Amino acid sequence: LQFPARLNCATELLDRWVEREGQGERLCMQAPGLRWSYADLQAQANRIAHVLVQDLGVQPGNRVLLRGANTPMLAACWFAIMKVGAIAVATMPLLRAKELAQVIDKAQVSHALCDARLAEELNLAQAQCADLKSVAHYMSDAADGIEARAAAKPASFLNVDTAADDCCIIAFTSGTTGQPKGTMHFHRDVMAICACWPPHVLKPVAADIFIGSPPLAFTFGLGGLVLFPMSVGASTVLLEKAAPDALLAAIAQYRATVCFTAPTAYRAMAAQVKQHDLSSLRKCVSAGEALPAATRKLWKDSTGIEMIDGIGATELLHIFISHTEEQARPGATGKPVPGYQACVMSDEGQVLPAGQVGKLAVKGPTGCRYLADERQRGYVMKGWNLTGDAYLIDADGYFVYQARTDDMIISGGYNIAGPEVEAALLAHPAVAECGVIGVADEERGQIVKAFVVLRPGHAEDGAMVKTLQDFVKATVAPYKYPRAIEFRASLPRTETGKLQRFKLKQSM
Ligand code: 3UK
């Protein structure tokens, strides 16, 4: 992949369609009650860029925090930040003041653009943060709100002439343990992810209508719901609320063709597809955590669609191992995305042969650059990014996910991957969701314990425990069966749909 030395991703993803391709009138973004063409988004981003420079004093290289649910205004603010050569620090809508303050301090955020409806926690954070000079609000009818200021500005803006390797994104990992880590990405990284996975795996076309649930502060959402559709001149639907039922209704309403969400959401949606017209849907992408074979099958049986699984990471910006629908192999994540290389390594850094479980190592046009964090040394070794996942490669070169390396369960001398036991449990019709962890045991070191959410109409009793244990023993090696099963009404998950195993462990 070659990029010119000077590159601004807003020029390539947004202005290009209006100025070079003469496609300004094409539909770009929709939300309830709103339809923006590429020209509309460009004009809005340009006006906000003027607000940033003239009213707020943002300079190239400044870090600008974004806070808001998925909306076209959030996307317009993101492009405005790119246009002025600043760095977008997008944050999850549910973050509280303390977490926002950590992000502001760590990333040395000087300015913030915030959905007025989420102002409170950021105000509390600002009171503790000396770096943060100004907070401006959008979705507000105040006279000093972003919309009012923007309306008074010209609709054209000359983008700052950034270098391809100027930083433009600081994305924070969710940080299940310890302080959240900021990862830096350049303008060329943004263009690199658009050039790798979409054309080789997703194969979107300009007529596609993208939709999904991941927040734009999660790079899965930024890529899937903004960058990828715009890289081919397609359109996107941005939903503030995208719980499974709302997402299904929106797919039908907007006649969406490409959906991005997490495995658990597909599982929940599969149970309700009958109530909705999903005939427009063409491609369904699953990422964030492993896609169990049972969930893939459930979705295929209920919609006829073969899902596209892909593993990505904030550190690598987007998906690096995946597969097309034709190459789908239940239980496997796929093969390295063209442009990326991947292998499985021993703890000593030796490349392991097929069939052996080890550490996933990835190399490609994007990679990890932690912002001032000593954990960089643990993540990147000799140019290989170590994602913290245990994988094996099967005889046909497919990468098969095992577990997060620190989640491997060691019981009676056996290594057991919790997700494999979860996948076995999820194949049982009574199981809605489950999570498997290792819990300390005097005799075996650890034992396998499953937390199970049952579908309505099933009894949480000893007979069900026995049924599920026997069911698992019938499909995986018997030593992996969950010796303990606890029923729960729900499981702890992050805003990105990931099971929080550490919370299950803490609850013991
Ligand atoms: C896990 C998966 C198995 C894996 C992400 C797509 O999830 C994303 O980024 P995060 O930084 O987490 C990274 C970690 O999540 N994971 C993600 N996808 C899969 N495990 N199968 C999968 N398909 O442990 C990985 O190391 O939150 C996903 C695009 C962009 C992203 N940032």
XYZ file of C-alpha atoms and ligand atoms in Angstrom:
540
model
C 0.000 0.000 0.000
C 1.393 3.357 -1.052
C 0.019 6.726 -0.003
C 1.086 10.197 -1.068
C 3.196 12.029 1.527
C 0.418 14.585 2.037
C -2.948 13.045 2.789
C -6.096 14.103 4.622
C -8.654 11.346 5.081
C -11.557 13.845 4.988
C -10.515 14.882 1.481
C -10.452 11.249 0.355
C -13.615 9.985 2.037
C -15.891 13.029 1.933
C -14.805 15.914 -0.334
C -13.807 13.524 -3.096
C -17.443 12.601 -3.880
C -18.521 16.228 -4.127
C -15.508 17.768 -5.812
C -13.860 15.080 -7.918
C -16.654 12.622 -8.676
C -19.553 15.041 -9.083
C -21.643 12.831 -6.770
C -22.509 15.457 -4.157
C -26.223 14.744 -4.387
C -25.791 11.054 -3.526
C -27.368 9.961 -0.259
C -24.726 9.755 2.480
C -26.338 9.581 5.923
C -29.753 8.915 7.389
C -31.149 9.049 10.889
C -34.736 9.299 12.143
C -36.192 12.369 10.367
C -32.944 13.215 8.565
C -31.369 12.555 5.145
C -28.008 14.073 4.214
C -26.347 13.896 0.822
C -22.560 13.888 0.570
C -22.796 17.630 -0.200
C -24.931 18.178 2.925
C -22.437 16.357 5.154
C -19.551 18.218 3.542
C -21.202 21.618 4.044
C -21.972 20.810 7.681
C -18.433 19.526 8.347
C -16.968 22.613 6.637
C -19.067 25.008 8.723
C -18.084 23.177 11.918
C -14.435 23.291 10.813
C -14.727 27.100 10.692
C -16.266 27.058 14.187
C -13.343 24.963 15.441
C -10.723 27.285 13.994
C -12.325 30.712 14.372
C -14.512 30.428 17.465
C -12.755 27.743 19.496
C -9.157 28.317 18.437
C -8.420 24.692 17.538
C -4.977 24.273 15.970
C -3.620 21.359 13.908
C -2.462 18.610 16.266
C -4.847 19.593 19.068
C -6.768 16.724 20.602
C -10.536 17.214 20.399
C -12.817 15.000 22.451
C -16.101 13.822 20.945
C -19.003 12.707 23.083
C -22.326 11.619 21.690
C -24.474 8.710 20.552
C -24.290 7.745 16.863
C -25.776 10.633 14.864
C -24.936 12.403 11.586
C -23.906 15.456 13.664
C -21.329 13.330 15.496
C -19.969 12.203 12.117
C -19.926 15.820 10.853
C -17.926 16.858 13.931
C -15.513 13.968 13.328
C -14.893 15.097 9.739
C -14.525 18.718 10.864
C -11.741 17.606 13.225
C -10.014 15.790 10.332
C -10.393 18.870 8.116
C -8.662 21.200 10.580
C -5.800 18.723 11.058
C -6.683 18.020 14.672
C -6.972 14.626 16.432
C -10.331 13.050 17.244
C -10.647 11.450 20.663
C -14.057 9.794 20.481
C -15.536 8.530 23.746
C -18.254 6.018 24.556
C -21.582 7.670 25.431
C -21.879 5.772 28.712
C -18.545 6.973 30.153
C -18.844 8.729 33.502
C -16.971 11.829 34.667
C -14.109 9.889 36.239
C -13.458 7.895 33.071
C -13.770 10.991 30.891
C -11.256 12.772 33.123
C -8.777 9.899 32.634
C -9.148 10.158 28.861
C -8.786 13.957 28.926
C -5.637 13.780 31.051
C -4.069 10.921 29.177
C -4.728 12.345 25.698
C -4.164 15.984 26.769
C -7.491 16.970 25.310
C -7.798 20.735 24.816
C -11.292 21.005 23.297
C -14.486 18.973 23.364
C -17.568 18.703 21.163
C -20.429 17.168 23.081
C -24.044 16.213 22.416
C -25.909 18.623 24.707
C -27.995 15.754 26.071
C -24.819 14.169 27.473
C -23.330 17.400 28.847
C -23.489 16.608 32.536
C -20.747 14.000 33.003
C -18.398 16.002 30.791
C -19.051 19.163 32.835
C -18.118 17.235 35.968
C -14.962 15.968 34.259
C -14.012 19.432 33.002
C -14.043 20.753 36.565
C -11.173 18.317 37.333
C -9.177 18.787 34.130
C -6.946 21.808 33.609
C -6.035 20.855 30.005
C -9.606 21.048 28.716
C -10.078 24.674 27.655
C -13.437 24.617 25.921
C -16.533 22.471 25.563
C -18.995 23.217 22.763
C -22.391 21.553 22.434
C -24.322 20.273 19.445
C -27.953 19.067 19.360
C -28.591 22.279 21.220
C -30.601 25.342 20.262
C -28.482 27.630 22.449
C -27.113 30.759 20.748
C -23.553 29.534 21.356
C -24.388 25.957 20.328
C -22.453 24.404 17.458
C -25.422 24.459 15.043
C -26.086 28.172 15.613
C -22.432 29.086 15.218
C -22.052 26.827 12.170
C -25.039 28.393 10.424
C -23.177 31.714 10.322
C -20.077 30.213 8.679
C -19.291 29.597 4.991
C -20.096 26.175 3.507
C -16.645 25.767 2.004
C -13.393 25.091 3.833
C -9.863 24.448 2.654
C -8.685 21.323 4.509
C -5.433 21.570 6.421
C -2.693 19.967 4.333
C -1.826 17.112 6.693
C 0.935 14.539 6.266
C -0.118 10.935 5.643
C 1.505 10.085 8.950
C 0.034 12.859 11.017
C -1.980 11.397 13.867
C -5.729 11.956 13.425
C -7.329 9.478 15.853
C -6.621 8.557 19.448
C -8.884 5.590 20.131
C -9.180 4.240 23.652
C -9.441 0.536 24.391
C -12.221 -0.389 26.772
C -9.656 -1.363 29.411
C -11.127 -4.328 31.226
C -8.326 -4.058 33.743
C -6.140 -1.121 34.621
C -6.116 2.289 32.961
C -7.623 2.610 29.476
C -4.985 2.689 26.752
C -4.979 5.324 24.007
C -3.955 4.091 20.556
C -2.769 6.528 17.876
C -3.701 6.210 14.214
C -2.662 8.288 11.207
C -4.539 9.586 8.151
C -2.924 6.799 6.146
C -4.146 4.197 8.640
C -7.713 5.348 8.037
C -7.219 4.961 4.287
C -5.388 1.627 4.763
C -8.312 -0.033 6.546
C -10.608 1.172 3.742
C -8.277 -0.422 1.184
C -7.898 -3.838 2.881
C -10.933 -5.543 4.403
C -13.813 -3.849 2.528
C -12.784 -4.497 -1.107
C -11.421 -7.989 -0.414
C -13.938 -9.348 2.056
C -17.096 -7.255 2.416
C -17.181 -6.117 -1.242
C -19.642 -3.268 -0.741
C -21.197 -1.351 -3.653
C -22.347 2.272 -3.927
C -26.003 1.245 -3.647
C -25.456 -0.359 -0.219
C -27.179 1.019 2.861
C -25.089 0.313 5.976
C -26.574 0.008 9.452
C -25.506 -1.325 12.836
C -25.072 -0.879 16.550
C -21.402 -0.243 17.444
C -20.712 3.278 18.744
C -18.546 5.441 16.468
C -16.175 5.734 19.443
C -15.460 2.017 18.916
C -13.327 1.690 15.785
C -15.522 -1.250 14.676
C -18.374 1.266 14.404
C -16.324 4.116 12.938
C -15.103 1.849 10.131
C -18.287 -0.112 9.555
C -20.761 2.743 9.800
C -18.818 5.750 8.443
C -15.466 5.070 6.777
C -16.337 1.933 4.772
C -19.652 3.103 3.322
C -18.114 6.467 2.423
C -15.066 4.843 0.838
C -17.370 3.455 -1.889
C -19.936 6.268 -2.052
C -22.593 4.218 -0.236
C -24.901 5.482 2.514
C -25.229 4.754 6.204
C -27.966 4.817 8.832
C -26.850 6.133 12.229
C -29.012 5.027 15.141
C -28.761 6.458 18.638
C -30.445 3.386 20.056
C -29.695 0.087 18.387
C -30.766 -2.646 20.788
C -31.686 -5.848 18.887
C -35.394 -4.993 18.438
C -34.669 -1.390 17.384
C -31.977 -2.534 14.966
C -34.317 -5.073 13.346
C -37.053 -2.460 12.967
C -34.562 0.002 11.454
C -33.209 -2.568 8.959
C -36.778 -3.003 7.699
C -37.591 0.725 7.757
C -34.476 1.891 5.887
C -34.188 -1.222 3.693
C -30.603 -1.633 4.931
C -28.318 -4.014 3.037
C -25.198 -4.345 5.257
C -25.402 -4.831 9.032
C -22.615 -4.569 11.634
C -23.106 -5.809 15.172
C -21.803 -8.236 17.806
C -22.490 -11.998 18.023
C -24.845 -11.711 21.005
C -26.964 -9.157 19.162
C -27.362 -11.505 16.183
C -28.409 -14.224 18.600
C -31.011 -11.986 20.194
C -32.206 -10.743 16.778
C -32.539 -14.280 15.378
C -35.335 -14.947 17.860
C -37.354 -11.986 16.494
C -36.694 -11.946 12.734
C -40.173 -13.252 11.890
C -41.759 -9.954 12.975
C -39.695 -7.901 10.476
C -39.165 -7.609 6.741
C -35.448 -8.190 6.326
C -35.605 -8.869 2.598
C -33.225 -5.955 1.836
C -30.405 -7.429 3.944
C -27.434 -8.796 1.991
C -24.408 -8.911 4.311
C -24.086 -9.333 8.085
C -20.786 -8.665 9.810
C -19.980 -9.960 13.294
C -17.011 -8.761 15.368
C -16.019 -7.823 18.886
C -15.924 -11.344 20.219
C -15.828 -14.861 18.841
C -18.796 -15.925 16.730
C -20.019 -19.301 18.052
C -20.936 -21.829 15.338
C -24.402 -22.132 16.895
C -25.034 -18.400 16.444
C -23.862 -18.521 12.833
C -26.270 -21.405 12.207
C -29.171 -19.771 14.026
C -28.788 -16.634 11.892
C -28.471 -18.594 8.690
C -31.504 -20.737 9.504
C -33.615 -17.709 10.321
C -32.483 -15.289 7.565
C -30.663 -17.383 4.981
C -27.597 -15.153 5.398
C -24.083 -16.534 5.986
C -22.421 -14.133 8.406
C -18.997 -12.590 7.872
C -16.909 -12.909 11.043
C -13.821 -10.770 11.552
C -11.407 -10.148 14.373
C -10.262 -6.590 14.778
C -8.665 -4.594 17.562
C -8.488 -0.947 18.559
C -4.691 -1.293 18.382
C -4.890 -2.324 14.709
C -7.816 0.021 13.995
C -9.997 -2.597 12.270
C -10.435 -6.194 11.070
C -7.317 -8.202 10.119
C -8.545 -11.827 10.008
C -11.853 -12.585 8.325
C -13.533 -14.484 5.493
C -15.990 -13.971 2.673
C -19.418 -15.629 2.862
C -18.236 -18.333 0.449
C -15.239 -19.211 2.672
C -17.159 -19.283 5.946
C -16.047 -22.092 8.209
C -18.180 -22.457 11.365
C -16.072 -21.960 14.488
C -13.158 -20.316 12.632
C -12.462 -16.580 12.237
C -11.011 -16.976 8.727
C -7.669 -16.048 7.166
C -5.500 -12.920 7.229
C -7.125 -10.060 5.321
C -5.108 -9.219 2.169
C -2.470 -6.692 3.281
C -2.025 -8.391 6.687
C 0.096 -11.348 7.773
C -0.689 -13.446 10.817
C 0.811 -16.418 12.614
C 0.587 -18.251 15.912
C 3.622 -17.986 18.222
C 4.921 -19.758 21.289
C 5.619 -17.787 24.463
C 9.252 -17.630 23.297
C 8.301 -16.037 19.974
C 8.707 -19.145 17.746
C 6.215 -19.609 14.927
C 4.104 -22.667 15.779
C 2.951 -25.286 13.264
C -0.695 -25.897 12.381
C -2.817 -27.363 15.147
C -0.908 -25.878 18.070
C -2.411 -23.252 20.331
C -0.344 -20.121 20.865
C -0.343 -16.343 20.752
C -1.862 -14.599 17.753
C 0.688 -12.307 16.045
C -0.295 -9.839 13.319
C 1.583 -7.502 10.980
C 0.213 -5.143 8.373
C -0.351 -1.580 7.210
C -1.857 -0.640 10.597
C -0.476 -1.473 14.015
C -0.265 -0.567 17.642
C 1.081 2.801 18.786
C 0.082 3.293 22.404
C 0.053 6.855 23.581
C 2.705 7.168 26.283
C 2.244 3.683 27.649
C 4.881 1.175 28.658
C 2.537 -1.617 27.548
C 3.684 -0.893 23.936
C 6.634 -3.222 24.584
C 4.320 -6.088 25.455
C 2.064 -5.579 22.438
C 4.588 -5.184 19.626
C 7.466 -7.656 19.363
C 9.815 -7.553 16.359
C 7.143 -5.841 14.301
C 4.452 -8.370 15.248
C 1.381 -7.139 17.095
C 0.450 -9.525 19.905
C -3.263 -9.062 20.412
C -3.541 -11.105 23.614
C -5.579 -13.832 21.908
C -4.866 -17.558 21.908
C -5.429 -19.068 18.455
C -4.601 -22.144 16.423
C -4.342 -22.525 12.660
C -6.136 -25.565 11.247
C -4.845 -27.809 8.468
C -6.412 -25.555 5.816
C -4.928 -22.336 7.173
C -8.058 -21.121 8.953
C -7.445 -19.254 12.206
C -9.480 -20.729 15.049
C -10.054 -18.567 18.108
C -9.490 -20.175 21.527
C -9.695 -17.490 24.215
C -8.044 -14.332 25.473
C -4.642 -15.634 26.606
C -5.340 -14.590 30.187
C -8.751 -16.301 30.123
C -7.466 -19.815 29.354
C -8.694 -22.173 32.043
C -6.238 -24.732 33.427
C -8.089 -27.587 35.070
C -6.592 -30.887 36.166
C -3.606 -30.235 33.895
C -5.733 -29.525 30.822
C -5.868 -26.205 28.966
C -9.496 -25.352 28.346
C -10.745 -22.413 26.303
C -13.916 -20.949 27.836
C -15.346 -19.856 24.455
C -15.286 -23.458 23.197
C -17.439 -24.531 26.144
C -19.682 -21.498 25.567
C -20.064 -22.485 21.917
C -21.097 -25.992 22.977
C -23.682 -24.671 25.455
C -25.097 -22.176 22.932
C -26.035 -25.056 20.638
C -28.655 -26.115 23.209
C -32.080 -24.611 22.463
C -32.715 -23.660 26.099
C -29.615 -21.434 26.261
C -30.021 -17.760 25.369
C -26.565 -16.569 26.481
C -23.690 -17.951 28.501
C -20.251 -17.157 29.842
C -17.620 -19.656 30.979
C -14.746 -18.955 33.377
C -12.288 -20.887 35.520
C -12.818 -20.784 39.261
C -10.270 -21.824 41.876
C -10.523 -25.423 43.010
C -8.323 -27.185 45.585
C -8.155 -30.442 43.731
C -7.951 -29.376 40.081
C -6.417 -25.921 40.303
C -9.417 -24.520 38.463
C -12.768 -25.909 37.430
C -14.912 -24.848 34.505
C -17.908 -22.818 35.585
C -20.715 -21.669 33.285
C -23.073 -18.759 33.846
C -26.201 -19.410 31.801
C -29.150 -17.229 30.806
C -32.047 -19.501 29.817
C -34.617 -18.717 27.163
C -38.111 -18.017 28.547
C -40.068 -21.105 29.580
C -37.192 -23.193 30.931
C -36.758 -24.073 34.603
C -33.519 -23.126 36.408
C -33.181 -26.389 38.291
C -30.881 -29.324 38.935
C -32.396 -31.270 36.049
C -31.433 -28.442 33.659
C -27.866 -28.390 35.059
C -27.577 -32.120 34.362
C -29.119 -31.756 30.888
C -26.638 -29.030 29.916
C -23.652 -30.892 31.346
C -24.559 -34.036 29.407
C -25.156 -31.962 26.289
C -21.662 -30.424 26.460
C -20.027 -33.799 27.162
C -21.645 -35.118 23.982
C -20.043 -32.489 21.728
C -16.639 -31.626 23.245
C -14.030 -33.595 25.156
C -15.768 -34.612 28.408
C -13.047 -33.101 30.644
C -14.140 -29.643 29.414
C -17.728 -29.867 30.676
C -18.812 -27.221 33.190
C -18.651 -28.811 36.634
C -20.521 -25.820 37.993
C -23.465 -24.053 36.341
C -25.135 -20.951 37.724
C -28.270 -19.428 36.183
C -28.434 -15.680 35.699
C -31.038 -13.260 34.339
C -28.367 -11.454 32.284
C -24.587 -11.315 31.820
C -22.277 -8.309 32.254
C -21.298 -6.821 28.896
C -19.392 -3.781 27.675
C -20.949 -1.103 25.471
C -19.268 -2.918 22.597
C -21.060 -6.190 23.305
C -18.170 -8.058 24.906
C -18.729 -10.404 27.798
C -16.954 -9.064 30.897
C -15.454 -12.301 32.186
C -13.539 -10.444 34.876
C -16.876 -9.340 36.356
C -18.077 -12.940 36.408
C -14.845 -13.853 38.203
C -15.291 -11.001 40.689
C -18.833 -12.135 41.406
C -17.518 -15.443 42.757
C -11.641 -9.763 20.555
C -12.604 -11.152 18.712
C -12.780 -13.446 18.367
C -10.205 -10.247 20.545
C -12.721 -4.533 17.066
C -13.486 -5.199 14.870
O -13.164 -5.758 19.057
C -12.516 -4.866 18.521
O -11.557 -4.145 19.184
P -11.229 -4.167 20.764
O -9.980 -3.404 20.950
O -11.004 -5.699 21.149
C -10.071 -6.519 20.480
C -10.207 -7.942 20.980
O -11.585 -8.372 20.877
N -12.310 -9.956 19.250
C -12.718 -9.000 18.399
N -13.302 -9.552 17.317
C -13.243 -10.912 17.477
N -12.375 -12.420 19.138
N -13.413 -13.272 17.177
C -13.670 -12.039 16.700
N -14.303 -11.876 15.528
O -9.896 -10.665 21.833
C -9.446 -8.970 20.166
O -8.080 -9.023 20.554
O -12.419 -3.727 21.536
C -13.315 -5.469 16.223
C -13.085 -4.001 14.336
C -12.490 -3.052 15.144
C -12.306 -3.321 16.521
N -11.731 -2.351 17.301
